[in-house]
Coordinates of C-alpha atoms and ligand atoms in Angstrom, one line a residue:
M1 CA 0.1 0.1 0.0
K2 CA 1.0 3.4 -0.9
M3 CA 2.6 5.4 2.3
K4 CA 0.9 8.8 3.1
K5 CA 3.2 11.7 3.7
L6 CA 3.2 13.5 6.8
Y7 CA 4.6 16.9 7.7
I8 CA 5.2 18.2 11.1
E9 CA 6.1 21.8 12.1
T10 CA 7.0 22.1 15.5
F11 CA 7.1 25.2 17.7
G12 CA 7.5 26.0 21.5
C13 CA 9.5 24.0 23.7
Q14 CA 11.9 20.7 23.5
M15 CA 9.0 18.9 25.0
N16 CA 7.3 19.7 21.8
I17 CA 9.9 18.2 19.7
A18 CA 9.8 15.1 21.7
D19 CA 5.9 14.9 21.3
S20 CA 6.3 15.5 17.4
E21 CA 8.6 12.4 17.3
V22 CA 5.6 10.6 19.5
V23 CA 2.9 11.5 17.0
A24 CA 5.2 10.5 14.1
S25 CA 5.4 7.0 15.8
I26 CA 1.6 6.7 16.2
L27 CA 0.9 7.8 12.5
K28 CA 3.7 5.6 11.3
D29 CA 1.5 2.7 12.5
E30 CA -1.3 4.4 10.3
N31 CA 0.9 4.2 7.2
Y32 CA 2.2 7.8 7.3
E33 CA 5.9 8.6 6.6
L34 CA 7.4 11.6 7.5
T35 CA 8.6 14.1 4.8
I36 CA 10.7 17.1 4.7
N37 CA 8.9 18.4 1.5
P38 CA 5.7 20.0 2.9
D39 CA 4.4 20.7 -0.8
E40 CA 4.2 16.6 -0.9
A41 CA 2.3 16.3 2.4
D42 CA -1.2 14.5 2.7
L43 CA -1.4 15.4 6.5
Y44 CA 0.4 18.8 8.0
L45 CA 0.5 19.2 11.5
F46 CA 1.2 22.5 13.6
N47 CA 2.6 21.3 17.0
T48 CA 2.0 24.4 18.9
C49 CA 2.7 26.4 21.9
A50 CA 0.6 28.8 23.9
V51 CA 3.0 30.0 26.4
R52 CA 3.2 33.7 25.4
E53 CA 0.8 35.8 22.8
N54 CA 3.5 35.9 20.3
A55 CA 3.5 32.2 20.2
E56 CA 0.1 32.0 19.4
K57 CA 0.2 35.1 16.8
R58 CA 2.5 32.9 15.0
I59 CA 0.2 30.3 14.3
W60 CA -2.7 32.4 13.6
N61 CA -0.6 33.9 10.9
K62 CA 0.4 30.6 9.4
L63 CA -3.2 29.6 9.3
Q64 CA -4.0 32.7 7.1
H65 CA -1.3 31.4 4.6
F66 CA -2.7 28.1 4.8
K67 CA -6.1 28.8 2.9
G68 CA -4.0 29.3 -0.3
I69 CA -2.0 25.9 0.3
K70 CA -5.3 24.2 0.6
R71 CA -6.8 25.7 -2.4
K72 CA -4.0 24.0 -4.3
N73 CA -4.0 20.7 -2.7
R74 CA -7.6 19.7 -1.9
N75 CA -6.8 16.6 -0.3
L76 CA -4.5 17.9 2.1
K77 CA -5.5 17.7 6.1
L78 CA -4.5 20.2 8.7
G79 CA -4.2 19.5 12.1
V80 CA -3.2 21.6 15.3
I81 CA -1.9 19.8 18.3
G82 CA -0.1 20.9 21.3
C83 CA -0.5 23.6 23.6
M84 CA -2.4 26.0 21.6
A85 CA -5.0 23.3 20.5
Q86 CA -5.4 22.5 24.3
H87 CA -5.7 26.2 25.1
I88 CA -8.0 27.5 22.1
G89 CA -10.0 24.3 21.5
N90 CA -12.9 24.4 19.3
D91 CA -12.4 28.2 18.1
F92 CA -9.9 26.6 15.5
K93 CA -13.1 25.3 13.9
Q94 CA -13.9 29.1 12.8
T95 CA -10.8 29.4 10.9
G96 CA -12.3 27.1 8.1
V97 CA -8.8 25.4 7.5
V98 CA -8.3 23.4 10.5
D99 CA -9.4 19.7 10.2
F100 CA -8.7 18.7 13.7
I101 CA -7.3 19.7 17.0
A102 CA -5.5 17.5 19.5
G103 CA -4.1 18.6 22.9
P104 CA -1.2 17.0 24.3
D105 CA -2.8 14.0 26.0
A106 CA -5.0 13.2 22.9
Y107 CA -2.3 11.8 20.5
R108 CA -3.1 8.3 20.7
N109 CA -6.6 9.5 19.4
I110 CA -5.4 11.2 16.2
P111 CA -5.7 8.2 14.0
N112 CA -9.6 8.2 15.0
L113 CA -9.9 11.9 14.5
L114 CA -8.4 11.4 11.0
K115 CA -10.9 8.9 10.1
S116 CA -13.9 11.0 11.1
I117 CA -13.1 14.1 9.3
D118 CA -14.4 13.0 5.9
E119 CA -17.9 11.9 7.4
S120 CA -18.4 14.8 10.0
G121 CA -16.0 17.7 9.4
F122 CA -13.8 19.4 12.1
Q123 CA -12.8 16.9 14.9
A124 CA -11.6 17.9 18.4
D125 CA -9.9 16.0 21.4
T126 CA -8.5 18.1 24.2
E127 CA -9.2 15.7 27.0
L128 CA -6.4 15.7 29.7
S129 CA -5.4 12.7 31.2
L130 CA -4.0 12.1 34.5
T131 CA -2.1 9.0 33.5
E132 CA -1.2 9.2 29.8
T133 CA 2.7 9.0 29.5
Y134 CA 2.8 7.4 25.8
E135 CA 4.2 4.1 27.5
A136 CA 5.5 1.8 25.0
I137 CA 5.8 4.3 22.1
L138 CA 8.8 4.3 20.6
P139 CA 9.3 8.0 19.1
T140 CA 10.1 8.1 15.6
R141 CA 13.2 10.5 15.1
I142 CA 12.2 13.3 12.9
N143 CA 15.6 14.2 11.9
N144 CA 17.6 10.8 11.6
A145 CA 21.2 13.0 10.7
K146 CA 20.9 14.2 14.3
I147 CA 23.3 13.5 17.1
S148 CA 21.6 15.2 20.3
G149 CA 17.9 13.7 21.1
F150 CA 15.5 14.4 23.6
V151 CA 13.8 12.1 26.1
S152 CA 10.5 13.2 27.9
I153 CA 10.8 11.9 31.5
T154 CA 7.7 13.7 33.0
R155 CA 4.7 15.1 31.5
G156 CA 2.6 18.2 33.0
C157 CA 3.2 20.4 35.5
N158 CA 1.9 20.7 39.0
N159 CA 3.5 24.1 40.1
F160 CA 0.9 26.7 39.0
C161 CA 3.2 29.6 38.8
S162 CA 0.6 32.4 38.6
Y163 CA 1.7 33.7 35.2
C164 CA 1.9 30.2 33.4
I165 CA -0.4 28.5 31.1
V166 CA 1.5 25.1 30.9
P167 CA -0.5 23.5 34.0
Y168 CA -3.5 24.2 32.0
T169 CA -2.3 23.1 28.6
R170 CA -0.2 19.9 29.7
G171 CA -2.3 18.7 32.8
R172 CA -1.0 17.3 36.0
E173 CA 2.5 16.0 36.3
R174 CA 3.3 12.3 35.7
S175 CA 6.7 10.5 35.7
R176 CA 7.5 8.1 33.2
K177 CA 8.4 4.4 33.6
V178 CA 12.1 4.1 34.1
S179 CA 12.0 1.2 31.7
D180 CA 10.3 3.3 28.7
I181 CA 12.9 6.1 29.4
M182 CA 16.1 3.5 29.3
N183 CA 14.6 1.9 26.1
E184 CA 14.3 5.3 24.3
V185 CA 17.9 6.1 25.6
Q186 CA 19.2 2.9 24.2
D187 CA 17.1 3.3 21.0
L188 CA 18.9 6.9 20.5
Q189 CA 22.4 5.2 21.1
E190 CA 21.8 2.4 18.5
N191 CA 20.9 5.3 16.2
G192 CA 24.3 6.9 16.5
Y193 CA 23.3 9.7 18.9
R194 CA 25.8 10.8 21.0
E195 CA 23.9 13.1 23.6
I196 CA 20.4 13.0 25.1
T197 CA 18.5 15.8 27.0
L198 CA 16.1 14.3 30.0
L199 CA 13.0 16.5 29.5
G200 CA 10.5 17.9 31.8
Q201 CA 8.7 21.2 32.9
N202 CA 10.3 20.4 36.4
V203 CA 12.7 17.3 35.8
N204 CA 13.8 17.5 39.3
S205 CA 10.5 16.5 40.7
Y206 CA 10.7 13.2 38.7
N207 CA 9.6 10.4 40.9
Y208 CA 8.5 6.8 39.7
T209 CA 7.4 4.5 42.6
T210 CA 6.4 1.1 42.5
S211 CA 5.7 -1.5 45.2
T212 CA 9.2 -2.2 45.6
E213 CA 11.2 1.0 44.7
S214 CA 11.1 4.8 44.5
I215 CA 13.4 6.3 41.7
D216 CA 13.8 10.1 42.0
F217 CA 15.4 12.5 39.8
P218 CA 19.1 12.0 41.0
K219 CA 18.6 8.3 41.0
L220 CA 17.2 8.5 37.6
L221 CA 20.1 10.6 36.3
A222 CA 22.6 8.5 37.8
L223 CA 21.2 5.2 36.5
T224 CA 21.2 6.8 32.9
A225 CA 25.0 8.0 33.2
T226 CA 25.9 4.7 34.4
R227 CA 24.2 2.5 32.1
F228 CA 25.3 4.8 29.0
P229 CA 28.7 6.2 29.8
D230 CA 29.1 6.8 26.1
L231 CA 26.5 9.4 26.0
R232 CA 27.0 12.9 26.9
I233 CA 23.8 13.6 29.3
R234 CA 21.9 17.0 29.8
F235 CA 18.5 17.7 31.4
T236 CA 16.0 20.5 31.4
T237 CA 14.4 22.2 33.1
S238 CA 15.1 22.3 36.7
H239 CA 13.1 24.1 39.2
P240 CA 15.0 26.2 41.9
K241 CA 13.0 24.7 44.7
D242 CA 13.8 21.1 43.9
I243 CA 17.6 21.4 43.2
S244 CA 18.8 19.3 46.0
D245 CA 22.3 18.7 47.2
E246 CA 22.1 15.0 46.1
L247 CA 21.2 16.3 42.7
I248 CA 24.1 18.5 42.6
E249 CA 26.5 15.9 44.0
C250 CA 25.1 13.5 41.3
I251 CA 26.1 15.9 38.4
A252 CA 29.5 16.5 40.2
N253 CA 30.4 12.5 40.4
H254 CA 29.4 11.7 36.9
D255 CA 31.5 12.8 33.9
N256 CA 29.2 12.0 31.3
I257 CA 26.6 14.3 33.0
C258 CA 27.2 17.9 31.5
N259 CA 28.0 20.7 34.0
H260 CA 25.1 22.7 32.9
I261 CA 22.2 23.8 34.7
H262 CA 19.5 25.9 33.5
L263 CA 17.9 27.2 36.3
P264 CA 14.9 29.8 35.3
I265 CA 15.2 32.5 38.3
Q266 CA 12.1 34.5 36.6
S267 CA 12.5 37.6 39.0
G268 CA 15.3 38.9 41.5
S269 CA 12.4 40.3 43.9
N270 CA 11.1 38.2 46.5
E271 CA 7.9 40.1 46.5
V272 CA 7.5 39.5 42.9
L273 CA 8.7 35.6 43.1
K274 CA 5.7 35.3 46.0
R275 CA 3.3 36.8 43.5
M276 CA 4.5 34.6 41.0
N277 CA 4.0 31.5 43.2
R278 CA 7.5 30.3 42.7
K279 CA 7.8 28.8 46.0
Y280 CA 11.4 30.0 46.6
T281 CA 13.2 33.1 47.8
L282 CA 16.0 35.1 46.2
E283 CA 18.2 33.7 49.3
W284 CA 17.3 30.2 48.5
Y285 CA 18.3 30.6 44.8
L286 CA 21.6 32.2 45.5
D287 CA 22.3 29.6 48.0
R288 CA 21.8 26.7 45.5
I289 CA 24.0 28.8 43.0
Q290 CA 26.7 28.9 45.7
K291 CA 26.5 25.1 46.2
I292 CA 26.7 24.6 42.6
R293 CA 29.7 26.5 42.4
E294 CA 31.4 24.8 45.3
L295 CA 30.7 21.4 44.0
I296 CA 30.9 21.8 40.0
P297 CA 33.3 24.9 39.6
D298 CA 33.0 25.0 36.2
C299 CA 29.3 24.6 35.8
G300 CA 27.5 26.7 33.1
I301 CA 24.5 28.2 34.6
T302 CA 21.7 29.7 32.6
T303 CA 18.2 31.3 33.4
D304 CA 14.9 32.4 32.3
I305 CA 13.9 35.8 33.4
F306 CA 11.1 37.9 32.5
A307 CA 10.1 41.8 33.0
G308 CA 7.0 43.4 33.6
F309 CA 5.2 40.9 35.7
C310 CA 1.9 42.4 37.6
G311 CA 2.7 44.8 40.1
E312 CA 6.5 44.9 39.4
M313 CA 7.9 48.1 40.3
E314 CA 11.3 49.9 39.2
A315 CA 12.9 48.5 42.5
D316 CA 11.8 45.1 41.6
H317 CA 13.4 45.4 38.2
Q318 CA 16.5 46.7 39.5
Q319 CA 16.6 43.5 41.8
S320 CA 16.4 41.3 38.3
L321 CA 19.3 43.3 37.1
D322 CA 21.3 43.1 40.3
V323 CA 21.1 39.2 40.6
M324 CA 21.8 38.7 37.0
K325 CA 25.0 40.6 37.6
Q326 CA 25.6 38.8 41.0
V327 CA 25.3 35.3 39.5
G328 CA 26.8 36.1 36.3
F329 CA 24.6 34.1 34.2
D330 CA 26.2 32.3 31.1
A331 CA 23.2 33.0 29.1
A332 CA 19.6 33.7 29.7
F333 CA 16.2 33.3 27.9
M334 CA 14.4 36.9 28.4
F335 CA 10.8 38.0 28.0
K336 CA 8.1 40.4 28.9
Y337 CA 5.3 39.2 30.6
S338 CA 2.2 38.2 28.6
E339 CA -1.0 37.7 30.2
R340 CA -2.4 34.2 29.7
E341 CA -6.1 33.7 29.8
G342 CA -7.0 31.2 32.5
T343 CA -4.0 31.7 34.8
Y344 CA -4.2 32.8 38.5
A345 CA -2.5 36.1 37.4
A346 CA -5.1 36.7 34.6
K347 CA -7.9 36.2 37.1
H348 CA -6.7 37.9 40.3
L349 CA -3.6 40.3 39.4
D350 CA -3.7 43.3 37.5
D351 CA -1.4 43.4 34.2
D352 CA -0.5 46.9 35.3
V353 CA 3.1 47.6 33.9
P354 CA 2.5 49.3 30.7
E355 CA 3.8 48.1 27.3
A356 CA 6.3 50.7 26.7
I357 CA 8.0 50.0 30.4
K358 CA 8.1 46.3 29.9
I359 CA 9.8 46.7 26.5
R360 CA 12.5 49.0 28.1
R361 CA 13.0 46.8 31.1
L362 CA 13.2 43.7 28.8
N363 CA 15.9 45.6 26.8
E364 CA 17.7 46.3 29.9
L365 CA 18.0 42.7 30.8
I366 CA 19.0 41.9 27.4
T367 CA 21.7 44.6 27.2
L368 CA 23.0 43.4 30.6
Q369 CA 23.0 39.8 29.8
N370 CA 25.0 40.5 26.5
Q371 CA 27.4 42.2 28.7
L372 CA 27.5 38.9 31.1
S373 CA 27.8 36.8 28.3
L374 CA 30.7 38.3 26.7
E375 CA 32.4 38.4 30.1
S376 CA 31.4 34.7 30.6
N377 CA 33.1 33.9 27.1
Q378 CA 36.1 35.8 28.0
R379 CA 36.7 33.7 31.1
D380 CA 37.0 30.9 28.6
V381 CA 39.8 32.0 26.7
G382 CA 43.1 29.9 27.2
K383 CA 41.0 26.9 28.5
S384 CA 40.3 23.7 27.0
F385 CA 36.9 21.7 26.3
R386 CA 35.8 18.6 24.7
I387 CA 33.0 19.4 22.1
L388 CA 30.6 17.5 20.4
I389 CA 30.8 18.3 16.7
E390 CA 27.1 19.5 15.5
G391 CA 27.8 20.6 11.9
K392 CA 29.3 23.3 9.5
S393 CA 29.7 26.7 10.8
K394 CA 27.2 29.0 9.5
R395 CA 29.5 31.7 8.5
S396 CA 32.3 29.8 6.8
E397 CA 32.7 26.5 4.6
T398 CA 35.9 26.1 6.3
E399 CA 34.8 25.9 9.9
I400 CA 32.8 23.5 12.0
F401 CA 31.1 23.9 15.3
G402 CA 30.4 22.0 18.5
R403 CA 29.2 22.4 22.1
T404 CA 30.7 22.2 24.9
C405 CA 29.4 20.5 28.1
Q406 CA 28.6 23.9 29.5
N407 CA 26.4 24.3 26.5
K408 CA 28.5 27.1 24.8
V409 CA 29.0 26.7 21.0
V410 CA 32.8 26.6 20.0
I411 CA 33.7 27.1 16.2
I412 CA 37.2 25.6 14.9
P413 CA 38.4 25.0 11.6
D414 CA 37.5 22.2 9.8
T415 CA 40.2 19.5 9.7
G416 CA 37.9 16.5 8.7
E417 CA 36.1 15.9 11.9
K418 CA 32.5 14.3 11.4
I419 CA 29.6 15.3 13.0
G420 CA 29.2 13.4 16.3
D421 CA 32.8 13.5 17.1
F422 CA 34.1 14.6 20.3
V423 CA 37.1 16.8 19.9
P424 CA 39.2 18.4 22.4
V425 CA 39.9 22.3 21.8
T426 CA 41.5 25.2 23.1
V427 CA 39.5 28.7 22.9
N428 CA 41.3 31.4 21.7
D429 CA 38.9 34.0 20.8
Y430 CA 35.2 35.0 21.5
T431 CA 32.4 37.2 21.0
S432 CA 29.1 37.4 23.6
A433 CA 27.3 34.6 21.3
T434 CA 30.1 32.4 20.4
L435 CA 33.7 30.8 21.3
F436 CA 36.4 30.2 18.7
G437 CA 39.1 27.7 19.2
T438 CA 41.4 25.2 17.7
K439 CA 41.8 21.4 18.0
I440 CA 44.3 20.2 20.4
S441 CA 46.3 17.6 18.4
Ligands
SAH501 N1 9.1 25.0 33.5 C1 9.9 25.7 33.3 C2 9.6 26.9 32.2 C3 8.8 26.8 31.1 S1 8.0 28.1 30.1 C4 10.1 26.6 34.6 O1 9.5 26.3 35.6 O2 11.2 27.4 34.9 C5 9.5 28.9 29.9 C6 9.7 30.2 30.3 O3 8.4 31.2 29.8 C7 9.5 30.2 31.5 O4 10.7 30.1 32.5 C8 9.2 31.7 31.8 O5 10.3 32.9 32.0 C9 8.4 32.2 30.5 N2 7.3 32.4 30.5 C10 6.3 31.6 31.1 N3 4.8 31.9 31.0 C11 5.2 33.4 30.7 C12 4.2 34.5 30.6 N4 2.8 34.3 30.7 N5 4.8 35.7 30.3 C13 6.0 35.8 29.7 N6 7.0 34.7 29.8 C14 6.4 33.5 30.5
SF4_502 FE1 5.2 26.9 34.2 FE2 6.0 27.0 36.7 FE3 5.3 24.6 35.6 FE4 7.5 26.0 35.0 S1 7.2 25.3 36.7 S2 6.1 24.9 33.6 S3 6.8 28.2 35.0 S4 3.9 26.2 36.1
F3S503 FE1 4.9 26.2 25.2 FE2 3.6 24.0 25.6 FE3 6.2 24.1 25.8 S1 2.9 26.0 26.1 S2 6.8 26.0 26.3 S3 4.9 23.9 24.3 S4 5.0 22.9 27.3

C-alpha cells in the first residue's frame, strides 16, 4: 500500500519536539511516513505553543497562509496539536482550514480523529489525562542525521506559577516509567546519537514509584549516566525549589553528565517571586548557586527571566538586574510578561506595567545579559574543552562547530572531523554569542 506523507512543523519548547516524534510514531502505524517537503504532504501538523501571546500569533498568521495552500492541494488535511490546541480548543473550527485539533494528552486518538473528518468535518480531542505517558511508544526520530536527542521523563506540571499556562495545557505532572526512558535512550544510542537531554517542565521533581522502589531524579540521572557511559547527558528544566544537594553531587560525580544547569530565576525580587508563586526566595536561589559553584566549579549556569509581571516596580526590576550581575549567568532566555487567559494572574492580578515600560525593562535585561555573556566567554579564553561536533559553521565553509558540556558553541577550523565526534579544543577568541578555538592535536 502506498504510504501517505506527514509533515510536522514544531513550535515551542523541547517537549514539543519530543512529542512530535511520539505523534510521528503513532501515525507510522497508520501508514504515514515523514517528509521534509511540505508540498507533498497528505497530512500537515502544527505542534503549537501557548506560553506567550506571540507564540499564538505566529500560528494564527500561519493559518492565514494555509487557505491558499489548501486551495492548491484539496486532499491535504491540517491538524493543530499541542498546547495551543488545548488552550484555544474548538475556536479553531472558525478558521475553516483546520481539520482537527488534539491536545498534548490526546495523541493516541489522532488516527480516530483523522478517520472521522471525511464524514463529520472538524474533529477535536482536548481531553487531559492523569495517566497518559505514551508508555511503550518508541518515538520516530524526525531528523535522523541528528546526534543530540530528547527524551521526556515527565509530562505536565503541578507548580501553577501564577503567570503560566502550562499546567492548564499539559495537565498534571506524571513521571514516566524508568524502563520506557531507558529503552528510548538505548534506541537513540543505537541510532548513532551521542547526546541525550532528559526533559520535563520540572525534571527534578521526577519520581517513579512502584511497590518495590522509588526512583527520584538524582537516581534516574545516575542510572542513565552509568548505563550509558558513552553518551553525554543533559537535562532541562530544573526548578530552583527542587534542586537538592544530592542532585548537584550526582552531576559532580558523573563525568558524562554535562556541567550545565538551566535554572530559571524569573525575577530577582522576593515580592514578585511570591506573586509568581515560585515557592523560593532570592536567598534560597543564591544558596543553590553557591552550592553548585562549590561542587562543580566549571558549571555553566543559564536562566529564564521576564520583565513587567503584575505589580513589578522599578525597584523590583533593579533587583532582577542585580541578581543577574551577582550570579553572572552564562546565558539567559528573556521575555516580557504576557498575560495568559485562565491563569491565576489573569484572574486575580492586574497586568499593570505599561507595554512601553515592559519593553524598556526587557531591553535592559537583554543589554546586561549580552555583557555578562561576553564576560563569561572571555573567561574561557585559554581554557580547554571537549566539544561534540554538530555541523558546519554558518559563517564559513572551512569551519565547523560543536558544543561544550557547559552548552557553549565553539567554532573551529574544519580539519576533517565528523558530526558526532568528540574533539578536544582550546579557546582563543570570543564574541558574546560564540567561542572560537582550535583542535588540540
Ligand atoms: N518549566 C520551566 C519553564 C517553562 S516556560 C520553569 O519552570 O522554569 C519557559 C519560560 O517562559 C519560563 O521560564 C518563563 O520565563 C517564561 N514564561 C512563562 N509564562 C510566561 C508568561 N505568561 N509571560 C512571559 N513569559 C512567560
Ligand atoms: Fe510553568 Fe511554573 Fe510549571 Fe514552569 S514550573 S511550567 S513556569 S507552572
Ligand atoms: Fe509552550 Fe507548551 Fe512548551 S506552552 S513552552 S509548548 S509546554
